[in-house]
PDB file of C-alpha atoms in Angstrom:
ATOM      1  CA  MET A  24     131.888 112.241 146.351  1.00  0.00           C
ATOM      2  CA  ALA A  25     134.922 112.935 143.158  1.00  0.00           C
ATOM      3  CA  THR A  26     138.121 114.116 143.582  1.00  0.00           C
ATOM      4  CA  PHE A  27     138.013 117.685 141.720  1.00  0.00           C
ATOM      5  CA  GLU A  28     141.526 119.288 140.475  1.00  0.00           C
ATOM      6  CA  MET A  29     140.443 122.722 138.746  1.00  0.00           C
ATOM      7  CA  GLU A  30     142.260 124.561 136.065  1.00  0.00           C
ATOM      8  CA  ILE A  31     140.931 128.418 137.387  1.00  0.00           C
ATOM      9  CA  PRO A  32     142.472 130.893 134.872  1.00  0.00           C
ATOM     10  CA  ASP A  33     143.822 134.601 136.513  1.00  0.00           C
ATOM     11  CA  GLU A  34     141.024 136.477 134.922  1.00  0.00           C
ATOM     12  CA  LYS A  35     138.214 133.791 136.410  1.00  0.00           C
ATOM     13  CA  ILE A  36     139.705 134.251 140.077  1.00  0.00           C
ATOM     14  CA  GLN A  37     139.737 137.992 139.207  1.00  0.00           C
ATOM     15  CA  GLU A  38     136.779 137.853 137.996  1.00  0.00           C
ATOM     16  CA  MET A  39     134.953 136.176 141.749  1.00  0.00           C
ATOM     17  CA  LEU A  40     136.915 137.451 143.941  1.00  0.00           C
ATOM     18  CA  GLN A  41     137.330 141.286 143.369  1.00  0.00           C
ATOM     19  CA  GLY A  42     136.709 143.485 146.665  1.00  0.00           C
ATOM     20  CA  ASP A  43     134.351 140.559 147.965  1.00  0.00           C
ATOM     21  CA  ARG A  44     134.431 140.326 151.428  1.00  0.00           C
ATOM     22  CA  GLY A  45     133.608 136.577 151.342  1.00  0.00           C
ATOM     23  CA  ILE A  46     137.337 136.117 150.796  1.00  0.00           C
ATOM     24  CA  GLU A  47     138.273 138.531 153.360  1.00  0.00           C
ATOM     25  CA  VAL A  48     137.309 136.976 155.546  1.00  0.00           C
ATOM     26  CA  LEU A  49     138.356 133.113 155.207  1.00  0.00           C
ATOM     27  CA  LEU A  50     141.469 134.214 154.602  1.00  0.00           C
ATOM     28  CA  GLU A  51     142.184 136.427 157.065  1.00  0.00           C
ATOM     29  CA  PRO A  52     141.732 133.332 160.069  1.00  0.00           C
ATOM     30  CA  ILE A  53     143.583 130.906 157.507  1.00  0.00           C
ATOM     31  CA  LEU A  54     147.193 132.992 157.476  1.00  0.00           C
ATOM     32  CA  ASN A  55     146.625 133.531 161.718  1.00  0.00           C
ATOM     33  CA  GLN A  56     146.605 130.180 161.778  1.00  0.00           C
ATOM     34  CA  ILE A  57     149.609 130.410 159.437  1.00  0.00           C
ATOM     35  CA  LEU A  58     151.215 132.551 162.231  1.00  0.00           C
ATOM     36  CA  GLN A  59     150.698 130.721 164.561  1.00  0.00           C
ATOM     37  CA  ALA A  60     152.299 126.930 163.005  1.00  0.00           C
ATOM     38  CA  GLU A  61     155.425 129.182 161.561  1.00  0.00           C
ATOM     39  CA  MET A  62     155.917 130.080 165.449  1.00  0.00           C
ATOM     40  CA  THR A  63     155.674 126.465 166.195  1.00  0.00           C
ATOM     41  CA  GLU A  64     158.709 125.472 163.715  1.00  0.00           C
ATOM     42  CA  HIS A  65     160.077 128.412 165.739  1.00  0.00           C
ATOM     43  CA  LEU A  66     160.068 126.970 169.254  1.00  0.00           C
ATOM     44  CA  GLN A  67     159.429 123.255 168.273  1.00  0.00           C
ATOM     45  CA  ALA A  68     156.432 123.076 170.945  1.00  0.00           C
ATOM     46  CA  GLU A  69     152.784 123.365 170.425  1.00  0.00           C
ATOM     47  CA  PRO A  70     151.278 126.196 172.893  1.00  0.00           C
ATOM     48  CA  GLY A  71     152.088 124.944 176.423  1.00  0.00           C
ATOM     49  CA  GLU A  72     153.747 121.650 175.360  1.00  0.00           C
ATOM     50  CA  GLU A  73     156.822 120.169 176.928  1.00  0.00           C
ATOM     51  CA  THR A  74     159.522 118.874 174.609  1.00  0.00           C
ATOM     52  CA  ASP A  75     163.181 118.385 174.217  1.00  0.00           C
ATOM     53  CA  ASP A  76     163.489 119.819 172.073  1.00  0.00           C
ATOM     54  CA  ARG A  77     162.336 123.708 172.931  1.00  0.00           C
ATOM     55  CA  ARG A  78     163.365 126.442 171.780  1.00  0.00           C
ATOM     56  CA  GLY A  79     161.419 128.878 174.112  1.00  0.00           C
ATOM     57  CA  TYR A  80     158.032 130.300 174.409  1.00  0.00           C
ATOM     58  CA  ARG A  81     155.509 132.101 173.671  1.00  0.00           C
ATOM     59  CA  ASN A  82     155.185 135.711 174.784  1.00  0.00           C
ATOM     60  CA  GLY A  83     150.962 137.039 173.339  1.00  0.00           C
ATOM     61  CA  THR A  84     150.783 139.027 169.927  1.00  0.00           C
ATOM     62  CA  TYR A  85     150.905 142.156 167.767  1.00  0.00           C
ATOM     63  CA  GLU A  86     148.528 143.419 165.384  1.00  0.00           C
ATOM     64  CA  ARG A  87     149.637 144.344 162.204  1.00  0.00           C
ATOM     65  CA  LYS A  88     147.228 145.027 158.628  1.00  0.00           C
ATOM     66  CA  LEU A  89     147.971 143.020 155.192  1.00  0.00           C
ATOM     67  CA  THR A  90     147.107 144.389 152.227  1.00  0.00           C
ATOM     68  CA  THR A  91     145.296 141.502 150.590  1.00  0.00           C
ATOM     69  CA  ARG A  92     143.290 141.735 147.157  1.00  0.00           C
ATOM     70  CA  VAL A  93     140.141 141.544 148.388  1.00  0.00           C
ATOM     71  CA  GLY A  94     140.689 144.426 151.277  1.00  0.00           C
ATOM     72  CA  THR A  95     142.675 145.615 154.817  1.00  0.00           C
ATOM     73  CA  ILE A  96     143.242 142.426 157.064  1.00  0.00           C
ATOM     74  CA  GLU A  97     144.414 142.449 160.569  1.00  0.00           C
ATOM     75  CA  LEU A  98     146.838 139.838 161.498  1.00  0.00           C
ATOM     76  CA  GLU A  99     147.931 138.660 164.918  1.00  0.00           C
ATOM     77  CA  VAL A 100     151.561 138.245 164.818  1.00  0.00           C
ATOM     78  CA  PRO A 101     152.910 135.992 167.630  1.00  0.00           C
ATOM     79  CA  ARG A 102     156.163 137.035 169.940  1.00  0.00           C
ATOM     80  CA  ASP A 103     158.086 135.316 171.848  1.00  0.00           C
ATOM     81  CA  ARG A 104     159.798 135.556 174.629  1.00  0.00           C
ATOM     82  CA  GLU A 105     163.614 136.123 173.502  1.00  0.00           C
ATOM     83  CA  ASP A 106     162.397 138.043 170.631  1.00  0.00           C
ATOM     84  CA  THR A 107     163.744 135.930 168.116  1.00  0.00           C
ATOM     85  CA  PHE A 108     160.586 134.964 166.446  1.00  0.00           C
ATOM     86  CA  GLN A 109     160.406 136.114 161.917  1.00  0.00           C
ATOM     87  CA  THR A 110     157.855 136.167 159.624  1.00  0.00           C
ATOM     88  CA  SER A 111     158.264 136.180 155.899  1.00  0.00           C
ATOM     89  CA  LEU A 112     154.615 136.289 155.305  1.00  0.00           C
ATOM     90  CA  PHE A 113     154.491 140.156 154.712  1.00  0.00           C
ATOM     91  CA  GLN A 114     157.264 140.267 153.109  1.00  0.00           C
ATOM     92  CA  ARG A 115     155.994 137.037 150.493  1.00  0.00           C
ATOM     93  CA  TYR A 116     152.339 137.478 150.328  1.00  0.00           C
ATOM     94  CA  GLN A 117     152.002 139.974 147.486  1.00  0.00           C
ATOM     95  CA  ARG A 118     153.830 137.973 145.235  1.00  0.00           C
ATOM     96  CA  SER A 119     152.424 134.714 146.822  1.00  0.00           C
ATOM     97  CA  GLU A 120     148.050 136.012 146.533  1.00  0.00           C
ATOM     98  CA  LYS A 121     147.016 134.711 143.134  1.00  0.00           C
ATOM     99  CA  ALA A 122     148.923 131.452 144.721  1.00  0.00           C
ATOM    100  CA  LEU A 123     147.283 131.150 147.988  1.00  0.00           C
ATOM    101  CA  VAL A 124     143.852 132.649 147.007  1.00  0.00           C
ATOM    102  CA  LEU A 125     143.281 129.719 143.684  1.00  0.00           C
ATOM    103  CA  THR A 126     144.348 127.029 146.265  1.00  0.00           C
ATOM    104  CA  LEU A 127     141.581 129.551 148.968  1.00  0.00           C
ATOM    105  CA  MET A 128     139.066 128.535 146.094  1.00  0.00           C
ATOM    106  CA  GLN A 129     140.127 124.789 145.275  1.00  0.00           C
ATOM    107  CA  MET A 130     139.983 124.122 149.666  1.00  0.00           C
ATOM    108  CA  VAL A 131     137.152 125.329 149.392  1.00  0.00           C
ATOM    109  CA  VAL A 132     135.259 122.903 146.968  1.00  0.00           C
ATOM    110  CA  GLN A 133     137.974 120.133 147.695  1.00  0.00           C
ATOM    111  CA  GLY A 134     138.733 120.467 151.552  1.00  0.00           C
ATOM    112  CA  VAL A 135     142.016 120.705 152.751  1.00  0.00           C
ATOM    113  CA  SER A 136     144.537 118.612 151.938  1.00  0.00           C
ATOM    114  CA  THR A 137     148.217 118.034 153.945  1.00  0.00           C
ATOM    115  CA  GLY A 138     149.892 118.103 149.779  1.00  0.00           C
ATOM    116  CA  ARG A 139     147.918 122.065 149.509  1.00  0.00           C
ATOM    117  CA  VAL A 140     148.583 123.331 153.193  1.00  0.00           C
ATOM    118  CA  LYS A 141     152.693 121.828 152.588  1.00  0.00           C
ATOM    119  CA  GLU A 142     151.808 124.303 149.090  1.00  0.00           C
ATOM    120  CA  ILE A 143     151.107 127.315 150.666  1.00  0.00           C
ATOM    121  CA  THR A 144     153.093 127.227 154.419  1.00  0.00           C
ATOM    122  CA  THR A 145     155.663 126.615 152.005  1.00  0.00           C
ATOM    123  CA  GLU A 146     155.738 129.570 149.298  1.00  0.00           C
ATOM    124  CA  LEU A 147     154.198 131.994 152.247  1.00  0.00           C
ATOM    125  CA  CYS A 148     157.487 131.499 155.019  1.00  0.00           C
ATOM    126  CA  GLY A 149     160.011 130.166 152.707  1.00  0.00           C
ATOM    127  CA  ARG A 150     160.683 126.566 153.888  1.00  0.00           C
ATOM    128  CA  GLU A 151     159.119 123.244 154.988  1.00  0.00           C
ATOM    129  CA  PHE A 152     157.305 123.124 157.767  1.00  0.00           C
ATOM    130  CA  SER A 153     157.640 119.285 159.805  1.00  0.00           C
ATOM    131  CA  LYS A 154     154.834 116.413 158.623  1.00  0.00           C
ATOM    132  CA  SER A 155     153.388 116.489 162.281  1.00  0.00           C
ATOM    133  CA  THR A 156     153.220 120.519 161.792  1.00  0.00           C
ATOM    134  CA  VAL A 157     151.285 120.318 158.414  1.00  0.00           C
ATOM    135  CA  SER A 158     148.880 118.048 159.861  1.00  0.00           C
ATOM    136  CA  ARG A 159     147.421 119.618 162.370  1.00  0.00           C
ATOM    137  CA  LEU A 160     147.488 122.692 160.574  1.00  0.00           C
ATOM    138  CA  ALA A 161     145.359 120.989 157.836  1.00  0.00           C
ATOM    139  CA  LYS A 162     142.717 119.912 160.772  1.00  0.00           C
ATOM    140  CA  ASP A 163     142.259 123.370 161.564  1.00  0.00           C
ATOM    141  CA  LEU A 164     141.965 124.826 158.222  1.00  0.00           C
ATOM    142  CA  ASP A 165     139.761 122.509 157.441  1.00  0.00           C
ATOM    143  CA  GLU A 166     137.894 123.216 160.055  1.00  0.00           C
ATOM    144  CA  GLN A 167     138.381 127.168 159.230  1.00  0.00           C
ATOM    145  CA  VAL A 168     137.172 126.230 155.791  1.00  0.00           C
ATOM    146  CA  GLN A 169     134.054 124.573 156.705  1.00  0.00           C
ATOM    147  CA  ALA A 170     132.496 128.015 159.266  1.00  0.00           C
ATOM    148  CA  TRP A 171     133.694 129.595 155.577  1.00  0.00           C
ATOM    149  CA  ALA A 172     131.233 127.675 154.009  1.00  0.00           C
ATOM    150  CA  GLU A 173     129.053 127.069 155.918  1.00  0.00           C
ATOM    151  CA  ARG A 174     128.626 130.452 157.583  1.00  0.00           C
ATOM    152  CA  PRO A 175     125.317 132.011 159.219  1.00  0.00           C
ATOM    153  CA  LEU A 176     124.263 134.738 156.852  1.00  0.00           C
ATOM    154  CA  LYS A 177     123.072 137.105 159.263  1.00  0.00           C
ATOM    155  CA  ARG A 178     122.664 140.824 156.771  1.00  0.00           C
ATOM    156  CA  GLU A 179     119.834 141.359 154.310  1.00  0.00           C
ATOM    157  CA  TYR A 180     121.237 141.042 151.017  1.00  0.00           C
ATOM    158  CA  PRO A 181     118.729 143.253 148.484  1.00  0.00           C
ATOM    159  CA  PHE A 182     121.386 142.368 145.350  1.00  0.00           C
ATOM    160  CA  LEU A 183     121.406 138.800 144.625  1.00  0.00           C
ATOM    161  CA  MET A 184     123.531 137.871 142.129  1.00  0.00           C
ATOM    162  CA  LEU A 185     124.237 134.583 140.295  1.00  0.00           C
ATOM    163  CA  ASP A 186     126.483 133.415 137.971  1.00  0.00           C
ATOM    164  CA  ALA A 187     127.606 129.646 136.494  1.00  0.00           C
ATOM    165  CA  MET A 188     131.364 129.099 134.940  1.00  0.00           C
ATOM    166  CA  GLN A 189     132.798 126.338 133.473  1.00  0.00           C
ATOM    167  CA  LEU A 190     135.719 125.094 134.985  1.00  0.00           C
ATOM    168  CA  LYS A 191     138.291 122.719 133.281  1.00  0.00           C
ATOM    169  CA  VAL A 192     138.694 120.106 135.999  1.00  0.00           C
ATOM    170  CA  ARG A 193     140.646 116.403 136.279  1.00  0.00           C
ATOM    171  CA  ARG A 194     138.514 113.417 137.483  1.00  0.00           C
ATOM    172  CA  GLN A 195     138.842 109.979 137.213  1.00  0.00           C
ATOM    173  CA  LYS A 196     142.451 111.185 135.258  1.00  0.00           C
ATOM    174  CA  ALA A 197     141.202 113.227 132.388  1.00  0.00           C
ATOM    175  CA  VAL A 198     139.876 116.820 132.427  1.00  0.00           C
ATOM    176  CA  ARG A 199     136.614 117.025 131.970  1.00  0.00           C
ATOM    177  CA  SER A 200     134.335 120.622 131.600  1.00  0.00           C
ATOM    178  CA  THR A 201     132.599 121.181 134.861  1.00  0.00           C
ATOM    179  CA  THR A 202     131.165 123.695 136.492  1.00  0.00           C
ATOM    180  CA  ALA A 203     130.975 126.597 139.298  1.00  0.00           C
ATOM    181  CA  MET A 204     127.548 127.129 140.533  1.00  0.00           C
ATOM    182  CA  LEU A 205     128.520 131.086 142.478  1.00  0.00           C
ATOM    183  CA  ALA A 206     126.513 133.140 144.220  1.00  0.00           C
ATOM    184  CA  VAL A 207     127.832 136.746 145.350  1.00  0.00           C
ATOM    185  CA  GLY A 208     125.305 139.165 147.432  1.00  0.00           C
ATOM    186  CA  ILE A 209     125.554 143.474 147.845  1.00  0.00           C
ATOM    187  CA  SER A 210     124.187 144.271 150.809  1.00  0.00           C
ATOM    188  CA  GLU A 211     122.240 147.233 151.763  1.00  0.00           C
ATOM    189  CA  ASP A 212     125.842 149.796 152.328  1.00  0.00           C
ATOM    190  CA  GLY A 213     126.583 148.341 149.509  1.00  0.00           C
ATOM    191  CA  GLN A 214     129.522 145.297 150.238  1.00  0.00           C
ATOM    192  CA  ARG A 215     130.071 143.089 148.276  1.00  0.00           C
ATOM    193  CA  GLU A 216     130.687 139.269 149.428  1.00  0.00           C
ATOM    194  CA  ILE A 217     130.499 135.563 148.111  1.00  0.00           C
ATOM    195  CA  LEU A 218     128.058 133.755 149.668  1.00  0.00           C
ATOM    196  CA  GLY A 219     128.371 130.264 147.969  1.00  0.00           C
ATOM    197  CA  LEU A 220     130.312 128.099 146.167  1.00  0.00           C
ATOM    198  CA  GLU A 221     129.254 125.122 144.934  1.00  0.00           C
ATOM    199  CA  MET A 222     130.897 122.294 141.875  1.00  0.00           C
ATOM    200  CA  ALA A 223     127.890 120.737 140.034  1.00  0.00           C
ATOM    201  CA  LEU A 224     128.600 117.733 137.111  1.00  0.00           C
ATOM    202  CA  SER A 225     126.280 120.617 135.117  1.00  0.00           C
ATOM    203  CA  GLU A 226     124.370 123.572 135.178  1.00  0.00           C
ATOM    204  CA  THR A 227     120.920 122.722 135.973  1.00  0.00           C
ATOM    205  CA  GLU A 228     118.107 123.561 137.148  1.00  0.00           C
ATOM    206  CA  GLU A 229     117.795 120.949 140.148  1.00  0.00           C
ATOM    207  CA  GLY A 230     121.375 121.983 140.869  1.00  0.00           C
ATOM    208  CA  TRP A 231     120.368 125.591 141.077  1.00  0.00           C
ATOM    209  CA  ARG A 232     117.102 124.915 143.181  1.00  0.00           C
ATOM    210  CA  ARG A 233     119.798 123.178 145.447  1.00  0.00           C
ATOM    211  CA  PHE A 234     122.303 125.900 145.785  1.00  0.00           C
ATOM    212  CA  ILE A 235     119.595 128.218 146.133  1.00  0.00           C
ATOM    213  CA  ARG A 236     117.819 126.298 149.198  1.00  0.00           C
ATOM    214  CA  GLY A 237     121.235 125.296 151.048  1.00  0.00           C
ATOM    215  CA  LEU A 238     122.013 129.953 150.867  1.00  0.00           C
ATOM    216  CA  LYS A 239     118.224 130.088 152.766  1.00  0.00           C
ATOM    217  CA  LYS A 240     118.890 128.041 154.441  1.00  0.00           C
ATOM    218  CA  ARG A 241     122.458 129.444 156.200  1.00  0.00           C
ATOM    219  CA  GLY A 242     119.752 132.750 156.634  1.00  0.00           C
ATOM    220  CA  LEU A 243     119.868 134.866 152.812  1.00  0.00           C
ATOM    221  CA  SER A 244     116.773 137.188 153.134  1.00  0.00           C
ATOM    222  CA  GLY A 245     115.998 139.967 152.330  1.00  0.00           C
ATOM    223  CA  VAL A 246     116.449 139.989 148.328  1.00  0.00           C
ATOM    224  CA  GLU A 247     114.485 141.987 145.603  1.00  0.00           C
ATOM    225  CA  LEU A 248     116.569 142.174 142.415  1.00  0.00           C
ATOM    226  CA  ALA A 249     117.884 138.812 141.356  1.00  0.00           C
ATOM    227  CA  THR A 250     121.152 139.082 138.026  1.00  0.00           C
ATOM    228  CA  SER A 251     121.514 136.322 135.768  1.00  0.00           C
ATOM    229  CA  ASP A 252     122.146 134.599 132.757  1.00  0.00           C
ATOM    230  CA  ALA A 253     119.361 133.623 130.726  1.00  0.00           C
ATOM    231  CA  HIS A 254     119.097 130.055 131.828  1.00  0.00           C
ATOM    232  CA  GLU A 255     115.374 129.485 132.267  1.00  0.00           C
ATOM    233  CA  GLY A 256     116.184 126.797 135.248  1.00  0.00           C
ATOM    234  CA  LEU A 257     117.815 129.596 137.041  1.00  0.00           C
ATOM    235  CA  LYS A 258     115.394 131.849 137.063  1.00  0.00           C
ATOM    236  CA  LYS A 259     112.317 129.115 137.507  1.00  0.00           C
ATOM    237  CA  ALA A 260     114.688 128.971 140.907  1.00  0.00           C
ATOM    238  CA  LEU A 261     114.796 131.812 141.701  1.00  0.00           C
ATOM    239  CA  GLN A 262     110.885 132.440 141.966  1.00  0.00           C
ATOM    240  CA  GLU A 263     110.832 129.949 143.347  1.00  0.00           C
ATOM    241  CA  ALA A 264     112.531 130.632 146.150  1.00  0.00           C
ATOM    242  CA  PHE A 265     111.795 134.495 146.401  1.00  0.00           C
ATOM    243  CA  PRO A 266     107.803 134.477 145.505  1.00  0.00           C
ATOM    244  CA  GLY A 267     108.106 138.372 143.994  1.00  0.00           C
ATOM    245  CA  LEU A 268     111.738 138.637 143.257  1.00  0.00           C
ATOM    246  CA  ILE A 269     112.812 141.163 139.899  1.00  0.00           C
ATOM    247  CA  TRP A 270     114.982 139.745 137.724  1.00  0.00           C
ATOM    248  CA  GLN A 271     117.109 141.292 135.311  1.00  0.00           C
ATOM    249  CA  ARG A 272     119.448 140.192 132.527  1.00  0.00           C
ATOM    250  CA  CYS A 273     123.384 140.236 133.140  1.00  0.00           C
ATOM    251  CA  GLN A 274     124.348 142.990 130.209  1.00  0.00           C
ATOM    252  CA  SER A 275     127.720 140.474 130.146  1.00  0.00           C
ATOM    253  CA  HIS A 276     126.287 137.582 129.589  1.00  0.00           C
ATOM    254  CA  PHE A 277     123.527 138.836 127.141  1.00  0.00           C
ATOM    255  CA  ARG A 278     126.643 141.014 125.307  1.00  0.00           C
ATOM    256  CA  ARG A 279     127.646 137.393 124.557  1.00  0.00           C
ATOM    257  CA  ASN A 280     125.589 136.019 123.530  1.00  0.00           C
ATOM    258  CA  VAL A 281     125.320 138.291 121.174  1.00  0.00           C
ATOM    259  CA  LEU A 282     128.399 138.441 120.251  1.00  0.00           C
ATOM    260  CA  ASP A 283     128.206 134.214 119.689  1.00  0.00           C
ATOM    261  CA  GLN A 284     125.527 134.343 117.319  1.00  0.00           C
ATOM    262  CA  THR A 285     127.213 137.698 115.366  1.00  0.00           C
ATOM    263  CA  PRO A 286     129.365 136.662 112.296  1.00  0.00           C
ATOM    264  CA  SER A 287     132.488 137.210 112.810  1.00  0.00           C
ATOM    265  CA  ASP A 288     133.320 139.734 111.001  1.00  0.00           C
ATOM    266  CA  TYR A 289     130.991 142.495 112.191  1.00  0.00           C
ATOM    267  CA  ARG A 290     131.478 141.527 116.025  1.00  0.00           C
ATOM    268  CA  ASP A 291     133.879 144.561 116.212  1.00  0.00           C
TER     269      ASP A 291
END
């Protein structure tokens, strides 16, 4: 599998994540894992591990809420018996949020690397973790990201939005254009949720067919109306997957298409 290094503009991050429950579901366990790793560094020992350098013992957790761009999440902050542990994650999160969300998207598409884990833990916690802690944390986060990407879609999503974004990625020592296929569902109670994100070399009918089949395999059901651009391959893939589906052309894409065909003197 090719290695990608994504360069996603800030507006694309906003477009993908504004108000989406899907990333909230991923963000909460990952931050909890980072808090536990921070306690491991503080105590110089894993839970239940006896070492000569141990500097105390865990003493449960307490709940604390964190407001993010994708909603309010509840974190389990660890305690130690001597009450000496203090985390700077909450203070540092707000200025690091954009970079953290970008890193999460990279992890979803490319997998977790120790380099990325080291970057986000240093940014969120204000110091570098040991190599052993980073390695263990990377393994834990990889499991969280994989579980999120493959999670069962248990609710029905009457409304489905599909889009393909052209991103610049570094591949084989050159920056190339690559397609990110994105699916966002809206449940009956109006909750938006990122259902899937997948990279492809280009936008094709077969690529969309494979992507949508993957969503259905995970349980996507109840789709009544889908919104997308006018890509013929995507429309065919939707109609095959959901017979009788109502398809609606995305008005934002339509406006862009019109402007692309409009002389610059008339665009205003």
